CSV table of N, CA and C in Angstrom, one decimal:
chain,number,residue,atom,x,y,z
A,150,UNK,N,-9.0,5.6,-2.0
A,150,UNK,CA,-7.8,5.4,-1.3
A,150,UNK,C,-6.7,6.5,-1.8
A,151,UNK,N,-6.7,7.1,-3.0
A,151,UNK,CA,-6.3,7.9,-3.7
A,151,UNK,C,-5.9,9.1,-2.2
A,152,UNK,N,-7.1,9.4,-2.2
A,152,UNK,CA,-7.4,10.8,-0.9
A,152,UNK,C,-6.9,10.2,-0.3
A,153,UNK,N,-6.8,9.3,0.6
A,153,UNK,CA,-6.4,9.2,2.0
A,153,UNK,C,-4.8,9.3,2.0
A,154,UNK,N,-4.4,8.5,0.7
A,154,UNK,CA,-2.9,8.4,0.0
A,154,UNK,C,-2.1,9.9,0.5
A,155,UNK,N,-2.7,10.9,-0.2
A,155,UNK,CA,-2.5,12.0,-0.9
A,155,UNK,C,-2.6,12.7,0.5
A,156,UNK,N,-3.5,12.7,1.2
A,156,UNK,CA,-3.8,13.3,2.4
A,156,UNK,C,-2.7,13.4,3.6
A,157,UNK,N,-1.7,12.2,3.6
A,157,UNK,CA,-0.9,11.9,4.3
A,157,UNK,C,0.0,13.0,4.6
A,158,UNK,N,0.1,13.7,2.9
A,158,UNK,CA,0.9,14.9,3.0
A,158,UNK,C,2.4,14.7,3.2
A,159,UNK,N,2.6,13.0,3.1
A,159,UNK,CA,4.4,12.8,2.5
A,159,UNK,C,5.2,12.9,1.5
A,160,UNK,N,6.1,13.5,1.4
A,160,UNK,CA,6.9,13.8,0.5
A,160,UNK,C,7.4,12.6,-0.4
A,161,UNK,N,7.6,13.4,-1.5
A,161,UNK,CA,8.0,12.1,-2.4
A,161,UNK,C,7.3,11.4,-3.3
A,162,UNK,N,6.1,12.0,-3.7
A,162,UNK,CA,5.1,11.0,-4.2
A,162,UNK,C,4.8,11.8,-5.4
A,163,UNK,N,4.7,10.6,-6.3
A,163,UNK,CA,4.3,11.5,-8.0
A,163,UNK,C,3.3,10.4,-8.4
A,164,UNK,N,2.6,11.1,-9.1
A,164,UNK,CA,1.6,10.5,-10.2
A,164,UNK,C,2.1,9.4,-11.0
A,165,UNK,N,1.7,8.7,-11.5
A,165,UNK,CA,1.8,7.6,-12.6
A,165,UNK,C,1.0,7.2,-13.2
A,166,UNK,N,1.4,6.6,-14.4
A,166,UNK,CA,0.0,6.0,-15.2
A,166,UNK,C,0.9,4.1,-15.6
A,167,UNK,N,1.1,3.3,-14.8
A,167,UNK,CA,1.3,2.1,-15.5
A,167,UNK,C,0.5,1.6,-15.9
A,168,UNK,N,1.1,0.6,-17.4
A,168,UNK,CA,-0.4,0.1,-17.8
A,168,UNK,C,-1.6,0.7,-18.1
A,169,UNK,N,-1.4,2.4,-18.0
A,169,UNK,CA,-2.7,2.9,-18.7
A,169,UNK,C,-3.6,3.2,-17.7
A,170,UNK,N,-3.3,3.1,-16.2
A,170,UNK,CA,-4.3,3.3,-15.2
A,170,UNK,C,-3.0,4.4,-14.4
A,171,UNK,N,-3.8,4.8,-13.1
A,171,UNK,CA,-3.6,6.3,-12.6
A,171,UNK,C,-2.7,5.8,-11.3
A,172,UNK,N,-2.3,5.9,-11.0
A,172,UNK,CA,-1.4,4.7,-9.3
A,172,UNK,C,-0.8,6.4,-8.8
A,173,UNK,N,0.0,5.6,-7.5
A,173,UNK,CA,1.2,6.9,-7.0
A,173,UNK,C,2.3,6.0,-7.1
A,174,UNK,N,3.2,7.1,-7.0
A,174,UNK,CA,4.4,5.9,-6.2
A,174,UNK,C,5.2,7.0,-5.1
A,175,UNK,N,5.9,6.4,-4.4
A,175,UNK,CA,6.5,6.5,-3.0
A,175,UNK,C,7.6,6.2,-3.4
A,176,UNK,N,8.9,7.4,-3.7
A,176,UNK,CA,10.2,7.4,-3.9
A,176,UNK,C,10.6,6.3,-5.2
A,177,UNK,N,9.8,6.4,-5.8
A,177,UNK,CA,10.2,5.8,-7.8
A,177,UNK,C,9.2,5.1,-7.6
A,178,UNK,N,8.8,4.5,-6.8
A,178,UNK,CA,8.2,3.2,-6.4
A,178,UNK,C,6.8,2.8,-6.5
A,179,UNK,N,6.5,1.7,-7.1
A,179,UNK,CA,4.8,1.4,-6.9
A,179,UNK,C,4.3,1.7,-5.7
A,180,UNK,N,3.3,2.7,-5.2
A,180,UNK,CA,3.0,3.0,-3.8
A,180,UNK,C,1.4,2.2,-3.4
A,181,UNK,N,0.5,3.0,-4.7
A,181,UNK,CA,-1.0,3.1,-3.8
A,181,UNK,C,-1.8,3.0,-5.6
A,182,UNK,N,-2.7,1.6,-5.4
A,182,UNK,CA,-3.1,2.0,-6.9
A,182,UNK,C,-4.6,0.9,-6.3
A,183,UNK,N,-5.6,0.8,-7.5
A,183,UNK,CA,-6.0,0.4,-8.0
A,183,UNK,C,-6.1,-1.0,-8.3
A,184,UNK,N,-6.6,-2.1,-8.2
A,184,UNK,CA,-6.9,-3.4,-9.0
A,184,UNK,C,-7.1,-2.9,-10.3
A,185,UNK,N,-6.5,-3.5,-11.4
A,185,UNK,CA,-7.0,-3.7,-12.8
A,185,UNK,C,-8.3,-4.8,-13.2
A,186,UNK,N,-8.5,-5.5,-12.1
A,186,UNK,CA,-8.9,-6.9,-12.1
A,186,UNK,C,-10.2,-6.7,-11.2
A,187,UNK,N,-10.5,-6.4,-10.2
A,187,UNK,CA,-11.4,-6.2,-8.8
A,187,UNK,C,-11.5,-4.5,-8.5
A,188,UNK,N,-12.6,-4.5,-7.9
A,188,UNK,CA,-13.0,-3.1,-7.2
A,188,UNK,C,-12.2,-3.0,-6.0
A,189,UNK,N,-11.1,-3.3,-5.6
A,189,UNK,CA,-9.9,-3.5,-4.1
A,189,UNK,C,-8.8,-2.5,-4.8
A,190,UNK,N,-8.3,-2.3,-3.4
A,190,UNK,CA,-7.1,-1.5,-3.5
A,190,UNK,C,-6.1,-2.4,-3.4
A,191,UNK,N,-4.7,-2.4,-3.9
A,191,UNK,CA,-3.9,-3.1,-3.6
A,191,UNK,C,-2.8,-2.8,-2.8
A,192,UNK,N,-2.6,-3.5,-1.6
A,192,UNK,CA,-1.5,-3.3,-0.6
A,192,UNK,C,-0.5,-4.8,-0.8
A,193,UNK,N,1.1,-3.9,-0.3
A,193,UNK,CA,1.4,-4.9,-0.6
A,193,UNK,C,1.6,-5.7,1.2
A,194,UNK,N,1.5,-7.2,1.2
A,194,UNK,CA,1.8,-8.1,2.7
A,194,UNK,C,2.3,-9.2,2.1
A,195,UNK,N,3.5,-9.4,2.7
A,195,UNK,CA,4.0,-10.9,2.2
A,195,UNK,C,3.1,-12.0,2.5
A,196,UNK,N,3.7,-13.0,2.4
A,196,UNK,CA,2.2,-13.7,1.9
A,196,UNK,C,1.9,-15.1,3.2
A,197,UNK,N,3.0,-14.5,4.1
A,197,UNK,CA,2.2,-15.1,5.4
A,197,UNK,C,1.0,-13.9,6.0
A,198,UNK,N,1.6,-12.7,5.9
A,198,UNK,CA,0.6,-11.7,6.5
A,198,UNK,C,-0.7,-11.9,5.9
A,199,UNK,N,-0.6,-11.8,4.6
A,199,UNK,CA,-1.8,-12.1,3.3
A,199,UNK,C,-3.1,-13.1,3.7
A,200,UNK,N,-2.0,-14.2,4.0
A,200,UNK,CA,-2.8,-15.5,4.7
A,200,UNK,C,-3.5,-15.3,5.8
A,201,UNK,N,-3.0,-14.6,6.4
A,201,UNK,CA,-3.4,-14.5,8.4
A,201,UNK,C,-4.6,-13.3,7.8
A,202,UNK,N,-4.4,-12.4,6.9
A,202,UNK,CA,-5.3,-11.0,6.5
A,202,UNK,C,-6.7,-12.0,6.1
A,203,UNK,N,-6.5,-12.9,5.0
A,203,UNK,CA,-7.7,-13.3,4.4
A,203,UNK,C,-8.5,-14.2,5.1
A,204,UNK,N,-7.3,-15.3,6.0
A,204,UNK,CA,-8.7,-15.8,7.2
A,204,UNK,C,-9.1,-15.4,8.3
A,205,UNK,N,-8.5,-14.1,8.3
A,205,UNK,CA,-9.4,-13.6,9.6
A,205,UNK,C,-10.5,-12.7,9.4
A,206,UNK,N,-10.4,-12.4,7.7
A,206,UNK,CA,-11.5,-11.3,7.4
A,206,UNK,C,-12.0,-11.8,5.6
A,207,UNK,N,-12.3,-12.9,5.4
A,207,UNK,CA,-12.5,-13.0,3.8
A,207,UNK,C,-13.4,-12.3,3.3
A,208,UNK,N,-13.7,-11.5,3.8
A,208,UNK,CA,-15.5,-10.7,3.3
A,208,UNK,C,-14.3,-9.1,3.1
A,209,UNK,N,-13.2,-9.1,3.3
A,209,UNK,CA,-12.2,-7.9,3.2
A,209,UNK,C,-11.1,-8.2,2.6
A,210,UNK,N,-10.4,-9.0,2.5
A,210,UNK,CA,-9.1,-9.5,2.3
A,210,UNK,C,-9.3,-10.4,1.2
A,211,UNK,N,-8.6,-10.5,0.1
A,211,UNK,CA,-8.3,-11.4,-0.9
A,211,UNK,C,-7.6,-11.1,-2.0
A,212,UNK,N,-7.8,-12.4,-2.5
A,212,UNK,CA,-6.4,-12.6,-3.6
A,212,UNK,C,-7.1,-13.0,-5.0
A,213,UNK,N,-6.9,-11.9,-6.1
A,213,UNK,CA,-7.2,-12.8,-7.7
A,213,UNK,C,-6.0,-13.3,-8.2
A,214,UNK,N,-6.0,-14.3,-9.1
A,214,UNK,CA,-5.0,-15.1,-9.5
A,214,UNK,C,-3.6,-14.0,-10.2
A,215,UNK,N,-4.3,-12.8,-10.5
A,215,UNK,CA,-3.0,-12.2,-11.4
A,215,UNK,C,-2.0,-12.0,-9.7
A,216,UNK,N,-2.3,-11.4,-9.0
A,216,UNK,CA,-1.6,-11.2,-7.9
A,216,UNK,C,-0.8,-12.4,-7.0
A,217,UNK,N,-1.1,-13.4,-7.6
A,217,UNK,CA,-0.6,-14.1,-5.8
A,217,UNK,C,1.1,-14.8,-6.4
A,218,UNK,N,1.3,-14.7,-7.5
A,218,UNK,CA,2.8,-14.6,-7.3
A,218,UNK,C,3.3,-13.7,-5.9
A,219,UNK,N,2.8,-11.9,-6.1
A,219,UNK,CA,3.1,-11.4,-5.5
A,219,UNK,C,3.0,-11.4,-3.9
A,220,UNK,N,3.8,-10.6,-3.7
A,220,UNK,CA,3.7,-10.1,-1.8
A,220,UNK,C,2.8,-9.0,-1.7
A,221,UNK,N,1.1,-9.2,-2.4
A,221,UNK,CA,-0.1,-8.1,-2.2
A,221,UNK,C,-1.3,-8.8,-1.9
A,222,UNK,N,-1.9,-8.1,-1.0
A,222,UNK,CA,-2.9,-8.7,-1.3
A,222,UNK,C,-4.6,-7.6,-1.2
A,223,UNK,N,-5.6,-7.6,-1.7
A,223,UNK,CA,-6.8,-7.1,-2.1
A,223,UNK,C,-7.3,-6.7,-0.7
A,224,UNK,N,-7.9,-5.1,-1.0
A,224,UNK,CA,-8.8,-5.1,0.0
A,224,UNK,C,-10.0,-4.7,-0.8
A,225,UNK,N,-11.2,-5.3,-0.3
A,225,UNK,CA,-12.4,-4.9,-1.4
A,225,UNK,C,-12.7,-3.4,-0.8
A,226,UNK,N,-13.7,-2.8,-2.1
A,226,UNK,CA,-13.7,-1.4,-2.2
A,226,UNK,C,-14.8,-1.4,-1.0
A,227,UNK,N,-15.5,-0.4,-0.4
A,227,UNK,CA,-16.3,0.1,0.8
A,227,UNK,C,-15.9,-1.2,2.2
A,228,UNK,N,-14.9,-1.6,2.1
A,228,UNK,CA,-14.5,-2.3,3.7
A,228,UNK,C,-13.3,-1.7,3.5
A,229,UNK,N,-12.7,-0.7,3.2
A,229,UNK,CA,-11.2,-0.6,3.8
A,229,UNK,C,-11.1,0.2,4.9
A,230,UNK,N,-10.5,0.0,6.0
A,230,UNK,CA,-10.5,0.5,7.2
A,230,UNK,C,-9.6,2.2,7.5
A,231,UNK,N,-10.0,3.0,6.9
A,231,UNK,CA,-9.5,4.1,6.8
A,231,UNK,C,-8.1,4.2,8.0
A,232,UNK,N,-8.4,3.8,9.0
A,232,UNK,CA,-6.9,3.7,10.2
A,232,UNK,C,-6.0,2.9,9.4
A,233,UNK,N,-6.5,1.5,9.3
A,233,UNK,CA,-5.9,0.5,9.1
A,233,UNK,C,-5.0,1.1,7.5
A,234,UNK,N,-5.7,1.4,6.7
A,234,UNK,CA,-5.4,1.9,5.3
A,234,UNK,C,-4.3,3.0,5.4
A,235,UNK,N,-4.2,4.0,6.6
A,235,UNK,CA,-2.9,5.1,6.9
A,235,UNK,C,-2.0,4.4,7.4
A,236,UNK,N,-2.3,3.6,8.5
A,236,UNK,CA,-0.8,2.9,8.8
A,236,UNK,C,-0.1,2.1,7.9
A,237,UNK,N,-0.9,1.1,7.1
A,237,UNK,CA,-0.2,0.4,6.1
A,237,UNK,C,0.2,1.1,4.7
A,238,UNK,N,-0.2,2.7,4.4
A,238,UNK,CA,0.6,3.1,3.2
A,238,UNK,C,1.8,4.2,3.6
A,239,UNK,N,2.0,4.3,5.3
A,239,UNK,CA,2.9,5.3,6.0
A,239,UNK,C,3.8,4.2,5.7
A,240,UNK,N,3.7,2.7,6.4
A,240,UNK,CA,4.6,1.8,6.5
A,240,UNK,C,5.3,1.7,5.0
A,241,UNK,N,4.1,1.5,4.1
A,241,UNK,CA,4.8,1.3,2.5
A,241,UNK,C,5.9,2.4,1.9
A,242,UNK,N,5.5,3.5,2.4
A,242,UNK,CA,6.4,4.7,2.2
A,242,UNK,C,7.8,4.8,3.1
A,243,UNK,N,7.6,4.3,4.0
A,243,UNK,CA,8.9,4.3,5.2
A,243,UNK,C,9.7,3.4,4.1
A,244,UNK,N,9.4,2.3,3.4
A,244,UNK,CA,10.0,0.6,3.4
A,244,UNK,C,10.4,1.4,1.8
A,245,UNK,N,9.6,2.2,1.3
A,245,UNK,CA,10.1,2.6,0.0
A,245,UNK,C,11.5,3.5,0.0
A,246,UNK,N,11.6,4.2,1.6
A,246,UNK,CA,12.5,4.9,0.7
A,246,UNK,C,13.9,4.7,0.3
A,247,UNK,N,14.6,5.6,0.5
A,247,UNK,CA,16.0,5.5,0.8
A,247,UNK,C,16.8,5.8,2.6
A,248,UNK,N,17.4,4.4,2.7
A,248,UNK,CA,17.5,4.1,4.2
A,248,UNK,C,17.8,6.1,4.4
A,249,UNK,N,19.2,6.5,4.4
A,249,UNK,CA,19.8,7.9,4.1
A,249,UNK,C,19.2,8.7,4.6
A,250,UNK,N,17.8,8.8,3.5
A,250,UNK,CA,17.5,9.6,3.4
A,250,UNK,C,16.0,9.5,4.4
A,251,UNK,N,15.4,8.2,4.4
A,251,UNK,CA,14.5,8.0,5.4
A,251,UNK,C,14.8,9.0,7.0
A,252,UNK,N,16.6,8.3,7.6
A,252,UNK,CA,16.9,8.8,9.0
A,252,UNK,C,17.1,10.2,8.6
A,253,UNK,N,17.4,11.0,7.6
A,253,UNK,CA,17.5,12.4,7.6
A,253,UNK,C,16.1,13.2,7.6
A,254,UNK,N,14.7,12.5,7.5
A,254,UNK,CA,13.5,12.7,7.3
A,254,UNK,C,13.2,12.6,8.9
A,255,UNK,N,13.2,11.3,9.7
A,255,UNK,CA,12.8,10.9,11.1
A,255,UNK,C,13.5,12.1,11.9
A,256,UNK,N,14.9,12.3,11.5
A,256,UNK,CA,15.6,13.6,12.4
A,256,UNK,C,14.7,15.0,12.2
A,257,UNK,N,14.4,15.0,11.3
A,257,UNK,CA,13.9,16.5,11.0
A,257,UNK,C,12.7,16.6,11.9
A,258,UNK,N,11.7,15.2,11.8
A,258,UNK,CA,10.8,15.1,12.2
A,258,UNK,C,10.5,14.6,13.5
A,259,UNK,N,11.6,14.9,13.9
A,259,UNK,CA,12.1,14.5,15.6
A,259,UNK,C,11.6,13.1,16.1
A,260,UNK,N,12.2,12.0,14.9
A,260,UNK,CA,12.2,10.8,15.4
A,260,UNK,C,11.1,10.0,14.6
A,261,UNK,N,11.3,8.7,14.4
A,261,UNK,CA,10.2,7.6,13.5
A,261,UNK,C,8.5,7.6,14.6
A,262,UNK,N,8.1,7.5,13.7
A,262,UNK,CA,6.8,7.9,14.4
A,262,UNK,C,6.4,6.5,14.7
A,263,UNK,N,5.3,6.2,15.8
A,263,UNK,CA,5.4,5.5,16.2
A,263,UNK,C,3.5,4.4,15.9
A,264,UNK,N,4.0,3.2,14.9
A,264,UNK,CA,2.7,2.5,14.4
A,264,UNK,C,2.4,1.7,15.1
């Protein structure tokens, strides 16, 4: 997921080590990491999306107990849908940034792209 992360070629993004493991983030922000817990990457979906994600695909989609306070939910490792996986960390990076400086980005770039 790393690659695919990295690949996007969006600005803004630095290395991290929280916790002792290797993550990105997306304008200060937790972007694209690792389970500490499961072989899944972690995206974040609030947790109606989560719900609708894990029963329409539970063999892809799920939740271990450290996560489900949160608005994330698990995608196991060899089912992540490489499409599905760029729209949802473009979207995480759009929702990270700074509004500002987001529409000074979409102008340059002749407009919000369309997901």
């Amino acid at each position: 997921m790393r690659d695919t992360a990295l690949g996007l070629g969006l600005p803004c993004i630095t290395h991290a080590t929280p916790w002792g493991h290797e993550a990105l983030k997306a304008h200060g922000k937790l972007w694209c990491y690792w389970s500490f817990y499961e072989d899944a990457a972690v995206f974040k979906a609030d947790r109606d999306e989560r719900e609708m994600l894990m029963q329409a695909d539970p063999q892809t989609f799920f939740l271990h107990p450290h996560y489900a306070p949160h608005a994330l939910v698990l995608v196991r490792a060899g089912r992540i849908d490489p499409d599905w996986a760029r729209a949802r960390l473009i979207r995480q990076w759009r929702y990270a940034a700074p509004k500002r400086w987001l529409k000074a980005w979409d102008a340059a770039q002749g407009g919000p792209p369309l997901l």
